Amino acid sequence: MSAAFDCVDHDLLLQRLETNFGLTDVVLRWMTSFLSERTLEVRYNASTAAQPAYYGVPQGSVLGPILFTADITLVAARHGLQLHQYADDCQLYVSAPVDEASATVSRLSHCVTDVASWLSASRLQLNPEKTVLTWLGSRQQVEKIGIRKVPIHSSVITTVDSARDLGVTLDSHLNMSAP
């Protein structure tokens, strides 16, 4: 996702919190209060300009990441995938036997397309340059998977042997030997 925290539409977020998560009455008013009457301020030399902020969640808050990505968990679950997220970084996970690799790739591809659609409807955007796919398993199991190019949303990505996640490098055999 690109500039995710800055783009969240407050009205859309509040509507989703009510519709998808059942927040009503006092709790929904708390969320409304948390997001409303915020301003953006720019200072240059001795001048200051302020205007209302109708988009974005407060960065540095505990609720910020949860609020803007809560629905993505529901999208992943509809496809039988797990989601791990930290702030605006999200990873989709799925476990399957080697002989189900093709079906799993199809499920993953459909899920990412739905996530991209959700992001677009939320005025956010999937960042294809940061999208990678790594097969995890023993060397013998990974070698049995002949799929190296995977259609993801509007592009095709090549699988990689290792990927960084929050500063930790995960290699396809989980032996921690990748640089």
PDB file of C-alpha atoms in Angstrom:
ATOM      1  CA  MET A   1       0.000   0.000   0.000  1.00  0.00           C
ATOM      2  CA  SER A   2       1.182   3.495  -0.693  1.00  0.00           C
ATOM      3  CA  ALA A   3       0.609   6.454   1.666  1.00  0.00           C
ATOM      4  CA  ALA A   4      -2.045   4.402   3.412  1.00  0.00           C
ATOM      5  CA  PHE A   5      -2.319   6.364   6.626  1.00  0.00           C
ATOM      6  CA  ASP A   6      -2.822   9.623   4.746  1.00  0.00           C
ATOM      7  CA  CYS A   7      -5.630   8.453   2.450  1.00  0.00           C
ATOM      8  CA  VAL A   8      -8.230   6.835   4.689  1.00  0.00           C
ATOM      9  CA  ASP A   9     -11.641   8.467   4.181  1.00  0.00           C
ATOM     10  CA  HIS A  10     -13.176   9.126   7.620  1.00  0.00           C
ATOM     11  CA  ASP A  11     -16.801   8.771   6.493  1.00  0.00           C
ATOM     12  CA  LEU A  12     -16.072   5.511   4.670  1.00  0.00           C
ATOM     13  CA  LEU A  13     -14.145   4.151   7.647  1.00  0.00           C
ATOM     14  CA  LEU A  14     -16.939   4.970  10.089  1.00  0.00           C
ATOM     15  CA  GLN A  15     -19.506   3.387   7.772  1.00  0.00           C
ATOM     16  CA  ARG A  16     -17.422   0.189   7.573  1.00  0.00           C
ATOM     17  CA  LEU A  17     -16.932   0.081  11.344  1.00  0.00           C
ATOM     18  CA  GLU A  18     -20.695   0.193  11.751  1.00  0.00           C
ATOM     19  CA  THR A  19     -21.621  -2.162   8.895  1.00  0.00           C
ATOM     20  CA  ASN A  20     -18.839  -4.763   9.070  1.00  0.00           C
ATOM     21  CA  PHE A  21     -17.986  -4.727  12.759  1.00  0.00           C
ATOM     22  CA  GLY A  22     -21.289  -3.743  14.364  1.00  0.00           C
ATOM     23  CA  LEU A  23     -20.017  -0.645  16.156  1.00  0.00           C
ATOM     24  CA  THR A  24     -22.982   1.484  17.217  1.00  0.00           C
ATOM     25  CA  ASP A  25     -24.063   4.107  19.697  1.00  0.00           C
ATOM     26  CA  VAL A  26     -21.385   5.175  22.170  1.00  0.00           C
ATOM     27  CA  VAL A  27     -18.527   3.194  20.609  1.00  0.00           C
ATOM     28  CA  LEU A  28     -19.225   4.588  17.131  1.00  0.00           C
ATOM     29  CA  ARG A  29     -19.418   8.103  18.603  1.00  0.00           C
ATOM     30  CA  TRP A  30     -15.991   7.515  20.229  1.00  0.00           C
ATOM     31  CA  MET A  31     -14.546   6.581  16.845  1.00  0.00           C
ATOM     32  CA  THR A  32     -16.224   9.593  15.245  1.00  0.00           C
ATOM     33  CA  SER A  33     -14.768  11.831  17.936  1.00  0.00           C
ATOM     34  CA  PHE A  34     -11.331  10.248  17.495  1.00  0.00           C
ATOM     35  CA  LEU A  35     -11.340  11.079  13.766  1.00  0.00           C
ATOM     36  CA  SER A  36     -13.256  14.354  13.645  1.00  0.00           C
ATOM     37  CA  GLU A  37     -12.214  17.960  14.058  1.00  0.00           C
ATOM     38  CA  ARG A  38      -8.595  17.207  13.189  1.00  0.00           C
ATOM     39  CA  THR A  39      -6.597  19.720  11.212  1.00  0.00           C
ATOM     40  CA  LEU A  40      -3.540  19.717   9.006  1.00  0.00           C
ATOM     41  CA  GLU A  41      -1.126  22.521   9.694  1.00  0.00           C
ATOM     42  CA  VAL A  42       1.685  23.827   7.539  1.00  0.00           C
ATOM     43  CA  ARG A  43       4.234  26.289   8.865  1.00  0.00           C
ATOM     44  CA  TYR A  44       6.587  28.202   6.640  1.00  0.00           C
ATOM     45  CA  ASN A  45       8.752  30.944   8.070  1.00  0.00           C
ATOM     46  CA  ALA A  46       6.368  32.980  10.228  1.00  0.00           C
ATOM     47  CA  SER A  47       3.195  31.876   8.430  1.00  0.00           C
ATOM     48  CA  THR A  48       0.850  29.084   9.479  1.00  0.00           C
ATOM     49  CA  ALA A  49      -1.980  27.629   7.421  1.00  0.00           C
ATOM     50  CA  ALA A  50      -4.483  25.105   8.797  1.00  0.00           C
ATOM     51  CA  GLN A  51      -7.335  23.216   7.201  1.00  0.00           C
ATOM     52  CA  PRO A  52      -9.659  20.383   8.236  1.00  0.00           C
ATOM     53  CA  ALA A  53      -8.413  16.818   7.735  1.00  0.00           C
ATOM     54  CA  TYR A  54     -11.107  14.616   6.175  1.00  0.00           C
ATOM     55  CA  TYR A  55      -8.702  11.830   5.297  1.00  0.00           C
ATOM     56  CA  GLY A  56      -6.054   9.850   7.136  1.00  0.00           C
ATOM     57  CA  VAL A  57      -5.770   8.246  10.537  1.00  0.00           C
ATOM     58  CA  PRO A  58      -3.563   9.654  13.282  1.00  0.00           C
ATOM     59  CA  GLN A  59      -0.074   8.242  12.832  1.00  0.00           C
ATOM     60  CA  GLY A  60       1.550   6.912  15.939  1.00  0.00           C
ATOM     61  CA  SER A  61      -1.791   5.973  17.471  1.00  0.00           C
ATOM     62  CA  VAL A  62      -2.538   2.403  18.472  1.00  0.00           C
ATOM     63  CA  LEU A  63      -5.878   2.511  16.653  1.00  0.00           C
ATOM     64  CA  GLY A  64      -4.546   3.914  13.364  1.00  0.00           C
ATOM     65  CA  PRO A  65      -3.296   0.680  11.754  1.00  0.00           C
ATOM     66  CA  ILE A  66      -6.215  -1.340  13.093  1.00  0.00           C
ATOM     67  CA  LEU A  67      -8.787   1.099  11.791  1.00  0.00           C
ATOM     68  CA  PHE A  68      -7.502   1.429   8.273  1.00  0.00           C
ATOM     69  CA  THR A  69      -6.813  -2.278   7.587  1.00  0.00           C
ATOM     70  CA  ALA A  70      -9.506  -4.082   9.577  1.00  0.00           C
ATOM     71  CA  ASP A  71     -11.511  -5.042   6.493  1.00  0.00           C
ATOM     72  CA  ILE A  72      -8.513  -6.604   4.721  1.00  0.00           C
ATOM     73  CA  THR A  73      -8.606  -9.394   7.309  1.00  0.00           C
ATOM     74  CA  LEU A  74     -12.182 -10.161   6.234  1.00  0.00           C
ATOM     75  CA  VAL A  75     -11.166 -10.231   2.557  1.00  0.00           C
ATOM     76  CA  ALA A  76      -8.321 -12.674   3.291  1.00  0.00           C
ATOM     77  CA  ALA A  77     -10.589 -14.893   5.404  1.00  0.00           C
ATOM     78  CA  ARG A  78     -13.141 -15.158   2.562  1.00  0.00           C
ATOM     79  CA  HIS A  79     -10.389 -16.798   0.494  1.00  0.00           C
ATOM     80  CA  GLY A  80      -9.155 -19.032   3.316  1.00  0.00           C
ATOM     81  CA  LEU A  81      -5.919 -17.051   3.726  1.00  0.00           C
ATOM     82  CA  GLN A  82      -4.308 -15.654   6.834  1.00  0.00           C
ATOM     83  CA  LEU A  83      -3.173 -12.053   7.128  1.00  0.00           C
ATOM     84  CA  HIS A  84      -0.264 -10.645   9.091  1.00  0.00           C
ATOM     85  CA  GLN A  85       0.012  -6.901   9.311  1.00  0.00           C
ATOM     86  CA  TYR A  86       2.135  -4.280  10.935  1.00  0.00           C
ATOM     87  CA  ALA A  87       1.057  -0.701  10.299  1.00  0.00           C
ATOM     88  CA  ASP A  88       0.610  -0.482   6.516  1.00  0.00           C
ATOM     89  CA  ASP A  89       2.651  -3.621   5.719  1.00  0.00           C
ATOM     90  CA  CYS A  90       0.482  -6.674   5.082  1.00  0.00           C
ATOM     91  CA  GLN A  91       1.400 -10.249   4.233  1.00  0.00           C
ATOM     92  CA  LEU A  92      -0.979 -12.959   3.093  1.00  0.00           C
ATOM     93  CA  TYR A  93      -0.216 -16.546   4.112  1.00  0.00           C
ATOM     94  CA  VAL A  94      -1.637 -19.847   3.019  1.00  0.00           C
ATOM     95  CA  SER A  95      -0.588 -23.403   3.772  1.00  0.00           C
ATOM     96  CA  ALA A  96      -1.225 -26.224   1.316  1.00  0.00           C
ATOM     97  CA  PRO A  97       0.266 -29.528   0.192  1.00  0.00           C
ATOM     98  CA  VAL A  98       2.566 -29.431  -2.864  1.00  0.00           C
ATOM     99  CA  ASP A  99      -0.003 -31.172  -5.060  1.00  0.00           C
ATOM    100  CA  GLU A 100      -2.417 -28.279  -4.426  1.00  0.00           C
ATOM    101  CA  ALA A 101       0.046 -25.549  -5.474  1.00  0.00           C
ATOM    102  CA  SER A 102      -1.874 -24.572  -8.638  1.00  0.00           C
ATOM    103  CA  ALA A 103      -5.190 -24.256  -6.801  1.00  0.00           C
ATOM    104  CA  THR A 104      -3.465 -22.334  -4.013  1.00  0.00           C
ATOM    105  CA  VAL A 105      -1.924 -19.891  -6.503  1.00  0.00           C
ATOM    106  CA  SER A 106      -5.386 -19.347  -7.982  1.00  0.00           C
ATOM    107  CA  ARG A 107      -6.851 -18.663  -4.514  1.00  0.00           C
ATOM    108  CA  LEU A 108      -4.003 -16.286  -3.710  1.00  0.00           C
ATOM    109  CA  SER A 109      -4.369 -14.471  -7.021  1.00  0.00           C
ATOM    110  CA  HIS A 110      -8.115 -14.016  -6.530  1.00  0.00           C
ATOM    111  CA  CYS A 111      -7.547 -12.813  -2.975  1.00  0.00           C
ATOM    112  CA  VAL A 112      -4.968 -10.215  -4.033  1.00  0.00           C
ATOM    113  CA  THR A 113      -7.355  -8.995  -6.756  1.00  0.00           C
ATOM    114  CA  ASP A 114     -10.072  -8.588  -4.116  1.00  0.00           C
ATOM    115  CA  VAL A 115      -7.638  -6.836  -1.754  1.00  0.00           C
ATOM    116  CA  ALA A 116      -6.631  -4.469  -4.586  1.00  0.00           C
ATOM    117  CA  SER A 117     -10.315  -3.755  -5.263  1.00  0.00           C
ATOM    118  CA  TRP A 118     -10.912  -3.090  -1.565  1.00  0.00           C
ATOM    119  CA  LEU A 119      -7.904  -0.780  -1.500  1.00  0.00           C
ATOM    120  CA  SER A 120      -9.137   1.075  -4.568  1.00  0.00           C
ATOM    121  CA  ALA A 121     -12.606   1.514  -3.028  1.00  0.00           C
ATOM    122  CA  SER A 122     -10.845   2.841   0.068  1.00  0.00           C
ATOM    123  CA  ARG A 123      -8.811   5.337  -1.973  1.00  0.00           C
ATOM    124  CA  LEU A 124      -5.666   3.291  -1.371  1.00  0.00           C
ATOM    125  CA  GLN A 125      -3.391   1.506  -3.804  1.00  0.00           C
ATOM    126  CA  LEU A 126      -1.544  -1.817  -3.878  1.00  0.00           C
ATOM    127  CA  ASN A 127       2.177  -1.299  -4.356  1.00  0.00           C
ATOM    128  CA  PRO A 128       3.261  -3.956  -6.901  1.00  0.00           C
ATOM    129  CA  GLU A 129       6.972  -3.161  -6.414  1.00  0.00           C
ATOM    130  CA  LYS A 130       6.692  -4.442  -2.844  1.00  0.00           C
ATOM    131  CA  THR A 131       4.693  -7.541  -3.740  1.00  0.00           C
ATOM    132  CA  VAL A 132       6.654 -10.805  -3.521  1.00  0.00           C
ATOM    133  CA  LEU A 133       5.823 -14.478  -3.228  1.00  0.00           C
ATOM    134  CA  THR A 134       8.012 -17.053  -1.480  1.00  0.00           C
ATOM    135  CA  TRP A 135       7.371 -20.781  -1.284  1.00  0.00           C
ATOM    136  CA  LEU A 136       8.282 -22.129   2.168  1.00  0.00           C
ATOM    137  CA  GLY A 137       9.174 -25.747   2.909  1.00  0.00           C
ATOM    138  CA  SER A 138      11.939 -28.299   2.783  1.00  0.00           C
ATOM    139  CA  ARG A 139      14.279 -28.137  -0.222  1.00  0.00           C
ATOM    140  CA  GLN A 140      12.662 -31.295  -1.652  1.00  0.00           C
ATOM    141  CA  GLN A 141       9.128 -29.929  -1.259  1.00  0.00           C
ATOM    142  CA  VAL A 142       9.936 -26.494  -2.718  1.00  0.00           C
ATOM    143  CA  GLU A 143      11.671 -28.110  -5.720  1.00  0.00           C
ATOM    144  CA  LYS A 144       8.484 -30.090  -6.467  1.00  0.00           C
ATOM    145  CA  ILE A 145       6.612 -26.827  -7.033  1.00  0.00           C
ATOM    146  CA  GLY A 146       7.173 -25.908 -10.655  1.00  0.00           C
ATOM    147  CA  ILE A 147       5.340 -22.597 -10.429  1.00  0.00           C
ATOM    148  CA  ARG A 148       7.763 -19.663 -10.634  1.00  0.00           C
ATOM    149  CA  LYS A 149       5.585 -16.967 -12.211  1.00  0.00           C
ATOM    150  CA  VAL A 150       2.344 -16.030 -10.496  1.00  0.00           C
ATOM    151  CA  PRO A 151      -0.407 -13.712 -11.784  1.00  0.00           C
ATOM    152  CA  ILE A 152      -1.053 -11.143  -9.091  1.00  0.00           C
ATOM    153  CA  HIS A 153      -3.698  -8.516  -9.783  1.00  0.00           C
ATOM    154  CA  SER A 154      -2.643  -6.727 -12.981  1.00  0.00           C
ATOM    155  CA  SER A 155       0.880  -8.128 -13.252  1.00  0.00           C
ATOM    156  CA  VAL A 156       2.926 -11.301 -13.013  1.00  0.00           C
ATOM    157  CA  ILE A 157       5.485 -11.740 -10.263  1.00  0.00           C
ATOM    158  CA  THR A 158       8.364 -14.183 -10.136  1.00  0.00           C
ATOM    159  CA  THR A 159       8.755 -16.151  -6.923  1.00  0.00           C
ATOM    160  CA  VAL A 160      11.788 -15.321  -4.797  1.00  0.00           C
ATOM    161  CA  ASP A 161      13.938 -17.495  -2.536  1.00  0.00           C
ATOM    162  CA  SER A 162      13.888 -15.003   0.329  1.00  0.00           C
ATOM    163  CA  ALA A 163      11.980 -11.950   1.505  1.00  0.00           C
ATOM    164  CA  ARG A 164      12.364  -9.388   4.263  1.00  0.00           C
ATOM    165  CA  ASP A 165       9.563  -8.970   6.783  1.00  0.00           C
ATOM    166  CA  LEU A 166      10.012  -6.245   9.391  1.00  0.00           C
ATOM    167  CA  GLY A 167      13.768  -6.478   9.072  1.00  0.00           C
ATOM    168  CA  VAL A 168      13.918 -10.285   9.266  1.00  0.00           C
ATOM    169  CA  THR A 169      14.936 -12.227   6.167  1.00  0.00           C
ATOM    170  CA  LEU A 170      12.849 -15.349   5.585  1.00  0.00           C
ATOM    171  CA  ASP A 171      14.288 -17.829   3.104  1.00  0.00           C
ATOM    172  CA  SER A 172      12.259 -20.512   1.370  1.00  0.00           C
ATOM    173  CA  HIS A 173      13.719 -23.316   3.499  1.00  0.00           C
ATOM    174  CA  LEU A 174      13.460 -21.396   6.779  1.00  0.00           C
ATOM    175  CA  ASN A 175      17.075 -22.109   7.631  1.00  0.00           C
ATOM    176  CA  MET A 176      17.963 -18.428   8.196  1.00  0.00           C
ATOM    177  CA  SER A 177      20.934 -18.644   5.835  1.00  0.00           C
ATOM    178  CA  ALA A 178      19.838 -15.957   3.347  1.00  0.00           C
ATOM    179  CA  PRO A 179      21.778 -12.675   3.575  1.00  0.00           C
TER     180      PRO A 179
END
